[in-house]
Amino acid sequence: MNESQDGLPFAGEADRTLLQHKINLETAQISWKEVERFFASGDLVSIAAELDLVAVALAFAEDRTEQIQGWLRQGLVGKTTVQQALHWHEHNPSLWAVVVKPWVLVQEKVAA
């Protein structure tokens, strides 16, 4: 198995690019009502607007624990809170989501 420039193991750059493309294709806009059940089961992970959802999903898929822990410490990634769920329930924004089993990663893009 090869290592990327940052020392992370993966089968090859082509495999990583293919995985990134697959994640990108599986990312879609979704309503809160459609992901609410994942919040109830504890499987919904909120991603801060300043992060790239596909890049975060790729980190989850590649099990890049150190990077994910850094985002967790910074409050940029984390299980969706009750306050966030209530906000989304009340305002029903359009969200971006992608599944990286067992998680559903979700992000609300703030209007520029």
mmCIF file of N, CA and C in Angstrom:
data_model
loop_
_atom_site.group_PDB
_atom_site.id
_atom_site.type_symbol
_atom_site.label_atom_id
_atom_site.label_comp_id
_atom_site.label_asym_id
_atom_site.label_seq_id
_atom_site.Cartn_x
_atom_site.Cartn_y
_atom_site.Cartn_z
ATOM 1 N N MET A 1 0.840 -1.179 0.000
ATOM 2 C CA MET A 1 0.000 0.000 0.000
ATOM 3 C C MET A 1 0.882 1.238 0.000
ATOM 4 N N ASN A 2 0.537 2.211 -0.787
ATOM 5 C CA ASN A 2 1.292 3.462 -0.879
ATOM 6 C C ASN A 2 0.889 4.410 0.236
ATOM 7 N N GLU A 3 1.656 5.479 0.380
ATOM 8 C CA GLU A 3 1.302 6.540 1.318
ATOM 9 C C GLU A 3 1.188 7.837 0.551
ATOM 10 N N SER A 4 0.222 8.660 0.974
ATOM 11 C CA SER A 4 0.070 9.964 0.349
ATOM 12 C C SER A 4 1.186 10.881 0.821
ATOM 13 N N GLN A 5 1.226 12.097 0.305
ATOM 14 C CA GLN A 5 2.270 13.053 0.692
ATOM 15 C C GLN A 5 2.234 13.357 2.180
ATOM 16 N N ASP A 6 1.050 13.282 2.785
ATOM 17 C CA ASP A 6 0.955 13.555 4.210
ATOM 18 C C ASP A 6 1.119 12.298 5.055
ATOM 19 N N GLY A 7 1.570 11.182 4.417
ATOM 20 C CA GLY A 7 1.869 9.972 5.152
ATOM 21 C C GLY A 7 0.683 9.074 5.421
ATOM 22 N N LEU A 8 -0.482 9.409 4.877
ATOM 23 C CA LEU A 8 -1.666 8.599 5.110
ATOM 24 C C LEU A 8 -1.707 7.440 4.127
ATOM 25 N N PRO A 9 -1.988 6.230 4.615
ATOM 26 C CA PRO A 9 -2.004 5.079 3.713
ATOM 27 C C PRO A 9 -3.274 5.032 2.874
ATOM 28 N N PHE A 10 -3.124 4.720 1.608
ATOM 29 C CA PHE A 10 -4.237 4.387 0.724
ATOM 30 C C PHE A 10 -3.678 3.659 -0.476
ATOM 31 N N ALA A 11 -4.552 2.963 -1.188
ATOM 32 C CA ALA A 11 -4.103 2.080 -2.254
ATOM 33 C C ALA A 11 -3.430 2.840 -3.390
ATOM 34 N N GLY A 12 -3.806 4.069 -3.609
ATOM 35 C CA GLY A 12 -3.195 4.863 -4.661
ATOM 36 C C GLY A 12 -3.980 6.132 -4.896
ATOM 37 N N GLU A 13 -3.343 7.077 -5.527
ATOM 38 C CA GLU A 13 -3.983 8.370 -5.791
ATOM 39 C C GLU A 13 -5.226 8.201 -6.649
ATOM 40 N N ALA A 14 -5.195 7.271 -7.593
ATOM 41 C CA ALA A 14 -6.367 7.033 -8.447
ATOM 42 C C ALA A 14 -7.548 6.543 -7.617
ATOM 43 N N ASP A 15 -7.292 5.664 -6.636
ATOM 44 C CA ASP A 15 -8.360 5.181 -5.761
ATOM 45 C C ASP A 15 -8.938 6.321 -4.924
ATOM 46 N N ARG A 16 -8.071 7.187 -4.442
ATOM 47 C CA ARG A 16 -8.525 8.320 -3.626
ATOM 48 C C ARG A 16 -9.361 9.273 -4.467
ATOM 49 N N THR A 17 -8.928 9.538 -5.679
ATOM 50 C CA THR A 17 -9.679 10.412 -6.584
ATOM 51 C C THR A 17 -11.035 9.798 -6.902
ATOM 52 N N LEU A 18 -11.074 8.500 -7.120
ATOM 53 C CA LEU A 18 -12.332 7.805 -7.399
ATOM 54 C C LEU A 18 -13.272 7.892 -6.203
ATOM 55 N N LEU A 19 -12.752 7.698 -5.003
ATOM 56 C CA LEU A 19 -13.557 7.811 -3.788
ATOM 57 C C LEU A 19 -14.099 9.225 -3.623
ATOM 58 N N GLN A 20 -13.265 10.217 -3.869
ATOM 59 C CA GLN A 20 -13.694 11.611 -3.761
ATOM 60 C C GLN A 20 -14.798 11.896 -4.774
ATOM 61 N N HIS A 21 -14.662 11.398 -5.973
ATOM 62 C CA HIS A 21 -15.675 11.582 -7.013
ATOM 63 C C HIS A 21 -16.988 10.906 -6.605
ATOM 64 N N LYS A 22 -16.896 9.702 -6.061
ATOM 65 C CA LYS A 22 -18.079 8.962 -5.607
ATOM 66 C C LYS A 22 -18.803 9.741 -4.508
ATOM 67 N N ILE A 23 -18.054 10.258 -3.542
ATOM 68 C CA ILE A 23 -18.646 11.048 -2.457
ATOM 69 C C ILE A 23 -19.319 12.290 -3.021
ATOM 70 N N ASN A 24 -18.655 12.952 -3.950
ATOM 71 C CA ASN A 24 -19.219 14.154 -4.562
ATOM 72 C C ASN A 24 -20.553 13.845 -5.240
ATOM 73 N N LEU A 25 -20.618 12.721 -5.949
ATOM 74 C CA LEU A 25 -21.857 12.337 -6.636
ATOM 75 C C LEU A 25 -22.977 11.977 -5.660
ATOM 76 N N GLU A 26 -22.609 11.493 -4.492
ATOM 77 C CA GLU A 26 -23.594 11.079 -3.500
ATOM 78 C C GLU A 26 -24.023 12.209 -2.574
ATOM 79 N N THR A 27 -23.430 13.372 -2.715
ATOM 80 C CA THR A 27 -23.789 14.533 -1.909
ATOM 81 C C THR A 27 -25.000 15.217 -2.544
ATOM 82 N N ALA A 28 -25.997 15.519 -1.715
ATOM 83 C CA ALA A 28 -27.228 16.083 -2.266
ATOM 84 C C ALA A 28 -27.881 17.050 -1.283
ATOM 85 N N GLN A 29 -28.706 17.931 -1.834
ATOM 86 C CA GLN A 29 -29.506 18.801 -0.983
ATOM 87 C C GLN A 29 -30.652 17.978 -0.423
ATOM 88 N N ILE A 30 -30.984 18.269 0.827
ATOM 89 C CA ILE A 30 -32.006 17.501 1.517
ATOM 90 C C ILE A 30 -32.665 18.397 2.557
ATOM 91 N N SER A 31 -33.895 18.100 2.889
ATOM 92 C CA SER A 31 -34.583 18.902 3.904
ATOM 93 C C SER A 31 -34.338 18.313 5.291
ATOM 94 N N TRP A 32 -34.542 19.135 6.307
ATOM 95 C CA TRP A 32 -34.378 18.674 7.680
ATOM 96 C C TRP A 32 -35.288 17.483 7.955
ATOM 97 N N LYS A 33 -36.509 17.534 7.472
ATOM 98 C CA LYS A 33 -37.468 16.459 7.722
ATOM 99 C C LYS A 33 -36.936 15.111 7.229
ATOM 100 N N GLU A 34 -36.123 15.128 6.173
ATOM 101 C CA GLU A 34 -35.582 13.886 5.616
ATOM 102 C C GLU A 34 -34.412 13.324 6.430
ATOM 103 N N VAL A 35 -33.750 14.153 7.222
ATOM 104 C CA VAL A 35 -32.617 13.668 8.020
ATOM 105 C C VAL A 35 -32.910 13.653 9.515
ATOM 106 N N GLU A 36 -34.078 14.115 9.888
ATOM 107 C CA GLU A 36 -34.449 14.198 11.304
ATOM 108 C C GLU A 36 -34.333 12.841 12.008
ATOM 109 N N ARG A 37 -34.696 11.773 11.341
ATOM 110 C CA ARG A 37 -34.637 10.445 11.965
ATOM 111 C C ARG A 37 -33.192 10.032 12.274
ATOM 112 N N PHE A 38 -32.238 10.518 11.477
ATOM 113 C CA PHE A 38 -30.829 10.197 11.753
ATOM 114 C C PHE A 38 -30.347 10.939 12.993
ATOM 115 N N PHE A 39 -30.893 12.139 13.223
ATOM 116 C CA PHE A 39 -30.593 12.867 14.452
ATOM 117 C C PHE A 39 -31.123 12.070 15.643
ATOM 118 N N ALA A 40 -32.350 11.587 15.521
ATOM 119 C CA ALA A 40 -32.974 10.826 16.602
ATOM 120 C C ALA A 40 -32.179 9.568 16.946
ATOM 121 N N SER A 41 -31.537 8.967 15.955
ATOM 122 C CA SER A 41 -30.763 7.745 16.200
ATOM 123 C C SER A 41 -29.303 8.040 16.576
ATOM 124 N N GLY A 42 -28.926 9.319 16.606
ATOM 125 C CA GLY A 42 -27.567 9.696 17.004
ATOM 126 C C GLY A 42 -26.526 9.569 15.905
ATOM 127 N N ASP A 43 -26.980 9.471 14.655
ATOM 128 C CA ASP A 43 -26.061 9.261 13.535
ATOM 129 C C ASP A 43 -25.814 10.501 12.681
ATOM 130 N N LEU A 44 -26.331 11.646 13.098
ATOM 131 C CA LEU A 44 -26.207 12.871 12.310
ATOM 132 C C LEU A 44 -25.033 13.701 12.807
ATOM 133 N N VAL A 45 -24.131 14.038 11.897
ATOM 134 C CA VAL A 45 -22.934 14.813 12.224
ATOM 135 C C VAL A 45 -22.996 16.135 11.474
ATOM 136 N N SER A 46 -22.922 17.226 12.215
ATOM 137 C CA SER A 46 -22.952 18.563 11.619
ATOM 138 C C SER A 46 -21.548 19.005 11.236
ATOM 139 N N ILE A 47 -21.466 19.618 10.062
ATOM 140 C CA ILE A 47 -20.209 20.118 9.529
ATOM 141 C C ILE A 47 -20.318 21.631 9.401
ATOM 142 N N ALA A 48 -19.351 22.356 9.926
ATOM 143 C CA ALA A 48 -19.363 23.823 9.865
ATOM 144 C C ALA A 48 -19.343 24.295 8.412
ATOM 145 N N ALA A 49 -19.989 25.426 8.182
ATOM 146 C CA ALA A 49 -20.119 25.976 6.832
ATOM 147 C C ALA A 49 -18.767 26.289 6.192
ATOM 148 N N GLU A 50 -17.759 26.598 7.004
ATOM 149 C CA GLU A 50 -16.465 26.969 6.423
ATOM 150 C C GLU A 50 -15.663 25.771 5.928
ATOM 151 N N LEU A 51 -16.102 24.560 6.249
ATOM 152 C CA LEU A 51 -15.416 23.362 5.754
ATOM 153 C C LEU A 51 -16.061 22.868 4.467
ATOM 154 N N ASP A 52 -15.287 22.172 3.675
ATOM 155 C CA ASP A 52 -15.793 21.547 2.451
ATOM 156 C C ASP A 52 -16.385 20.194 2.834
ATOM 157 N N LEU A 53 -17.693 20.040 2.620
ATOM 158 C CA LEU A 53 -18.388 18.822 3.017
ATOM 159 C C LEU A 53 -17.778 17.573 2.386
ATOM 160 N N VAL A 54 -17.424 17.646 1.124
ATOM 161 C CA VAL A 54 -16.835 16.491 0.431
ATOM 162 C C VAL A 54 -15.471 16.145 1.039
ATOM 163 N N ALA A 55 -14.664 17.151 1.354
ATOM 164 C CA ALA A 55 -13.352 16.904 1.961
ATOM 165 C C ALA A 55 -13.499 16.260 3.340
ATOM 166 N N VAL A 56 -14.477 16.698 4.109
ATOM 167 C CA VAL A 56 -14.717 16.110 5.422
ATOM 168 C C VAL A 56 -15.198 14.666 5.265
ATOM 169 N N ALA A 57 -16.114 14.443 4.331
ATOM 170 C CA ALA A 57 -16.607 13.087 4.088
ATOM 171 C C ALA A 57 -15.467 12.161 3.665
ATOM 172 N N LEU A 58 -14.570 12.671 2.853
ATOM 173 C CA LEU A 58 -13.407 11.887 2.427
ATOM 174 C C LEU A 58 -12.536 11.528 3.629
ATOM 175 N N ALA A 59 -12.344 12.475 4.535
ATOM 176 C CA ALA A 59 -11.566 12.204 5.751
ATOM 177 C C ALA A 59 -12.237 11.116 6.593
ATOM 178 N N PHE A 60 -13.568 11.163 6.697
ATOM 179 C CA PHE A 60 -14.294 10.122 7.421
ATOM 180 C C PHE A 60 -14.129 8.773 6.725
ATOM 181 N N ALA A 61 -14.281 8.754 5.411
ATOM 182 C CA ALA A 61 -14.193 7.511 4.639
ATOM 183 C C ALA A 61 -12.799 6.898 4.729
ATOM 184 N N GLU A 62 -11.776 7.743 4.798
ATOM 185 C CA GLU A 62 -10.393 7.269 4.889
ATOM 186 C C GLU A 62 -9.949 7.065 6.337
ATOM 187 N N ASP A 63 -10.871 7.311 7.267
ATOM 188 C CA ASP A 63 -10.594 7.122 8.692
ATOM 189 C C ASP A 63 -9.387 7.937 9.149
ATOM 190 N N ARG A 64 -9.342 9.202 8.735
ATOM 191 C CA ARG A 64 -8.250 10.099 9.139
ATOM 192 C C ARG A 64 -8.556 10.673 10.522
ATOM 193 N N THR A 65 -8.369 9.837 11.520
ATOM 194 C CA THR A 65 -8.757 10.132 12.893
ATOM 195 C C THR A 65 -8.154 11.429 13.421
ATOM 196 N N GLU A 66 -6.875 11.632 13.184
ATOM 197 C CA GLU A 66 -6.206 12.822 13.718
ATOM 198 C C GLU A 66 -6.835 14.102 13.172
ATOM 199 N N GLN A 67 -7.119 14.134 11.874
ATOM 200 C CA GLN A 67 -7.719 15.315 11.278
ATOM 201 C C GLN A 67 -9.139 15.531 11.813
ATOM 202 N N ILE A 68 -9.899 14.453 11.908
ATOM 203 C CA ILE A 68 -11.277 14.549 12.407
ATOM 204 C C ILE A 68 -11.280 15.021 13.856
ATOM 205 N N GLN A 69 -10.374 14.498 14.668
ATOM 206 C CA GLN A 69 -10.282 14.933 16.061
ATOM 207 C C GLN A 69 -9.941 16.416 16.165
ATOM 208 N N GLY A 70 -9.104 16.903 15.252
ATOM 209 C CA GLY A 70 -8.789 18.334 15.227
ATOM 210 C C GLY A 70 -10.031 19.165 14.960
ATOM 211 N N TRP A 71 -10.828 18.749 13.986
ATOM 212 C CA TRP A 71 -12.083 19.461 13.696
ATOM 213 C C TRP A 71 -13.040 19.386 14.878
ATOM 214 N N LEU A 72 -13.079 18.227 15.542
ATOM 215 C CA LEU A 72 -13.933 18.074 16.720
ATOM 216 C C LEU A 72 -13.510 19.052 17.811
ATOM 217 N N ARG A 73 -12.199 19.124 18.067
ATOM 218 C CA ARG A 73 -11.682 20.039 19.101
ATOM 219 C C ARG A 73 -11.997 21.497 18.776
ATOM 220 N N GLN A 74 -11.974 21.829 17.482
ATOM 221 C CA GLN A 74 -12.241 23.207 17.058
ATOM 222 C C GLN A 74 -13.739 23.509 16.974
ATOM 223 N N GLY A 75 -14.578 22.506 17.153
ATOM 224 C CA GLY A 75 -16.020 22.698 17.066
ATOM 225 C C GLY A 75 -16.528 22.815 15.635
ATOM 226 N N LEU A 76 -15.728 22.364 14.672
ATOM 227 C CA LEU A 76 -16.110 22.460 13.264
ATOM 228 C C LEU A 76 -16.884 21.232 12.789
ATOM 229 N N VAL A 77 -16.764 20.140 13.529
ATOM 230 C CA VAL A 77 -17.440 18.883 13.232
ATOM 231 C C VAL A 77 -17.934 18.327 14.560
ATOM 232 N N GLY A 78 -19.132 17.775 14.565
ATOM 233 C CA GLY A 78 -19.632 17.158 15.796
ATOM 234 C C GLY A 78 -21.033 16.633 15.611
ATOM 235 N N LYS A 79 -21.429 15.782 16.532
ATOM 236 C CA LYS A 79 -22.804 15.286 16.479
ATOM 237 C C LYS A 79 -23.742 16.483 16.556
ATOM 238 N N THR A 80 -24.797 16.426 15.782
ATOM 239 C CA THR A 80 -25.764 17.520 15.747
ATOM 240 C C THR A 80 -26.374 17.690 17.133
ATOM 241 N N THR A 81 -26.373 18.924 17.617
ATOM 242 C CA THR A 81 -26.899 19.224 18.951
ATOM 243 C C THR A 81 -28.412 19.408 18.917
ATOM 244 N N VAL A 82 -29.012 19.346 20.083
ATOM 245 C CA VAL A 82 -30.449 19.590 20.200
ATOM 246 C C VAL A 82 -30.770 21.004 19.724
ATOM 247 N N GLN A 83 -29.922 21.977 20.070
ATOM 248 C CA GLN A 83 -30.151 23.358 19.649
ATOM 249 C C GLN A 83 -30.129 23.485 18.133
ATOM 250 N N GLN A 84 -29.173 22.814 17.487
ATOM 251 C CA GLN A 84 -29.093 22.854 16.022
ATOM 252 C C GLN A 84 -30.319 22.191 15.407
ATOM 253 N N ALA A 85 -30.718 21.054 15.970
ATOM 254 C CA ALA A 85 -31.895 20.335 15.467
ATOM 255 C C ALA A 85 -33.155 21.191 15.605
ATOM 256 N N LEU A 86 -33.297 21.873 16.718
ATOM 257 C CA LEU A 86 -34.467 22.747 16.913
ATOM 258 C C LEU A 86 -34.464 23.892 15.902
ATOM 259 N N HIS A 87 -33.291 24.476 15.682
ATOM 260 C CA HIS A 87 -33.169 25.554 14.696
ATOM 261 C C HIS A 87 -33.600 25.056 13.322
ATOM 262 N N TRP A 88 -33.102 23.892 12.910
ATOM 263 C CA TRP A 88 -33.444 23.351 11.601
ATOM 264 C C TRP A 88 -34.916 22.958 11.528
ATOM 265 N N HIS A 89 -35.457 22.462 12.650
ATOM 266 C CA HIS A 89 -36.875 22.095 12.684
ATOM 267 C C HIS A 89 -37.752 23.331 12.493
ATOM 268 N N GLU A 90 -37.370 24.422 13.142
ATOM 269 C CA GLU A 90 -38.160 25.659 13.068
ATOM 270 C C GLU A 90 -38.029 26.364 11.720
ATOM 271 N N HIS A 91 -36.844 26.331 11.123
ATOM 272 C CA HIS A 91 -36.589 27.089 9.896
ATOM 273 C C HIS A 91 -36.572 26.240 8.629
ATOM 274 N N ASN A 92 -36.481 24.938 8.775
ATOM 275 C CA ASN A 92 -36.461 23.978 7.669
ATOM 276 C C ASN A 92 -35.598 24.430 6.481
ATOM 277 N N PRO A 93 -34.318 24.704 6.742
ATOM 278 C CA PRO A 93 -33.447 25.126 5.642
ATOM 279 C C PRO A 93 -33.112 23.954 4.723
ATOM 280 N N SER A 94 -32.641 24.276 3.563
ATOM 281 C CA SER A 94 -32.125 23.250 2.671
ATOM 282 C C SER A 94 -30.716 22.929 3.146
ATOM 283 N N LEU A 95 -30.442 21.650 3.326
ATOM 284 C CA LEU A 95 -29.160 21.200 3.832
ATOM 285 C C LEU A 95 -28.450 20.378 2.765
ATOM 286 N N TRP A 96 -27.143 20.283 2.883
ATOM 287 C CA TRP A 96 -26.358 19.373 2.054
ATOM 288 C C TRP A 96 -26.011 18.186 2.922
ATOM 289 N N ALA A 97 -26.106 16.991 2.365
ATOM 290 C CA ALA A 97 -25.823 15.795 3.152
ATOM 291 C C ALA A 97 -25.148 14.734 2.300
ATOM 292 N N VAL A 98 -24.392 13.882 2.991
ATOM 293 C CA VAL A 98 -23.759 12.724 2.364
ATOM 294 C C VAL A 98 -23.610 11.656 3.439
ATOM 295 N N VAL A 99 -23.780 10.410 3.038
ATOM 296 C CA VAL A 99 -23.666 9.289 3.964
ATOM 297 C C VAL A 99 -22.259 8.708 3.885
ATOM 298 N N VAL A 100 -21.623 8.598 5.051
ATOM 299 C CA VAL A 100 -20.378 7.853 5.205
ATOM 300 C C VAL A 100 -20.664 6.937 6.395
ATOM 301 N N LYS A 101 -21.124 5.732 6.089
ATOM 302 C CA LYS A 101 -21.633 4.828 7.129
ATOM 303 C C LYS A 101 -20.653 4.678 8.269
ATOM 304 N N PRO A 102 -21.150 4.752 9.490
ATOM 305 C CA PRO A 102 -22.548 4.792 9.891
ATOM 306 C C PRO A 102 -23.128 6.206 10.012
ATOM 307 N N TRP A 103 -22.386 7.197 9.580
ATOM 308 C CA TRP A 103 -22.770 8.587 9.794
ATOM 309 C C TRP A 103 -23.483 9.193 8.591
ATOM 310 N N VAL A 104 -24.321 10.190 8.884
ATOM 311 C CA VAL A 104 -24.869 11.071 7.864
ATOM 312 C C VAL A 104 -24.285 12.440 8.174
ATOM 313 N N LEU A 105 -23.466 12.943 7.265
ATOM 314 C CA LEU A 105 -22.837 14.252 7.449
ATOM 315 C C LEU A 105 -23.752 15.294 6.831
ATOM 316 N N VAL A 106 -24.002 16.359 7.559
ATOM 317 C CA VAL A 106 -24.938 17.377 7.099
ATOM 318 C C VAL A 106 -24.357 18.762 7.318
ATOM 319 N N GLN A 107 -24.681 19.659 6.385
ATOM 320 C CA GLN A 107 -24.126 21.011 6.435
ATOM 321 C C GLN A 107 -25.162 21.998 5.907
ATOM 322 N N GLU A 108 -25.320 23.065 6.665
ATOM 323 C CA GLU A 108 -26.178 24.166 6.207
ATOM 324 C C GLU A 108 -25.256 25.229 5.646
ATOM 325 N N LYS A 109 -25.432 25.539 4.369
ATOM 326 C CA LYS A 109 -24.621 26.592 3.765
ATOM 327 C C LYS A 109 -25.254 27.941 4.081
ATOM 328 N N VAL A 110 -24.450 28.813 4.611
ATOM 329 C CA VAL A 110 -24.903 30.162 4.924
ATOM 330 C C VAL A 110 -24.856 30.974 3.656
ATOM 331 N N ALA A 111 -25.941 31.713 3.388
ATOM 332 C CA ALA A 111 -25.994 32.552 2.174
ATOM 333 C C ALA A 111 -24.874 33.578 2.218
ATOM 334 N N ALA A 112 -24.209 33.728 1.080
ATOM 335 C CA ALA A 112 -23.089 34.679 0.997
ATOM 336 C C ALA A 112 -23.560 36.090 0.826
#
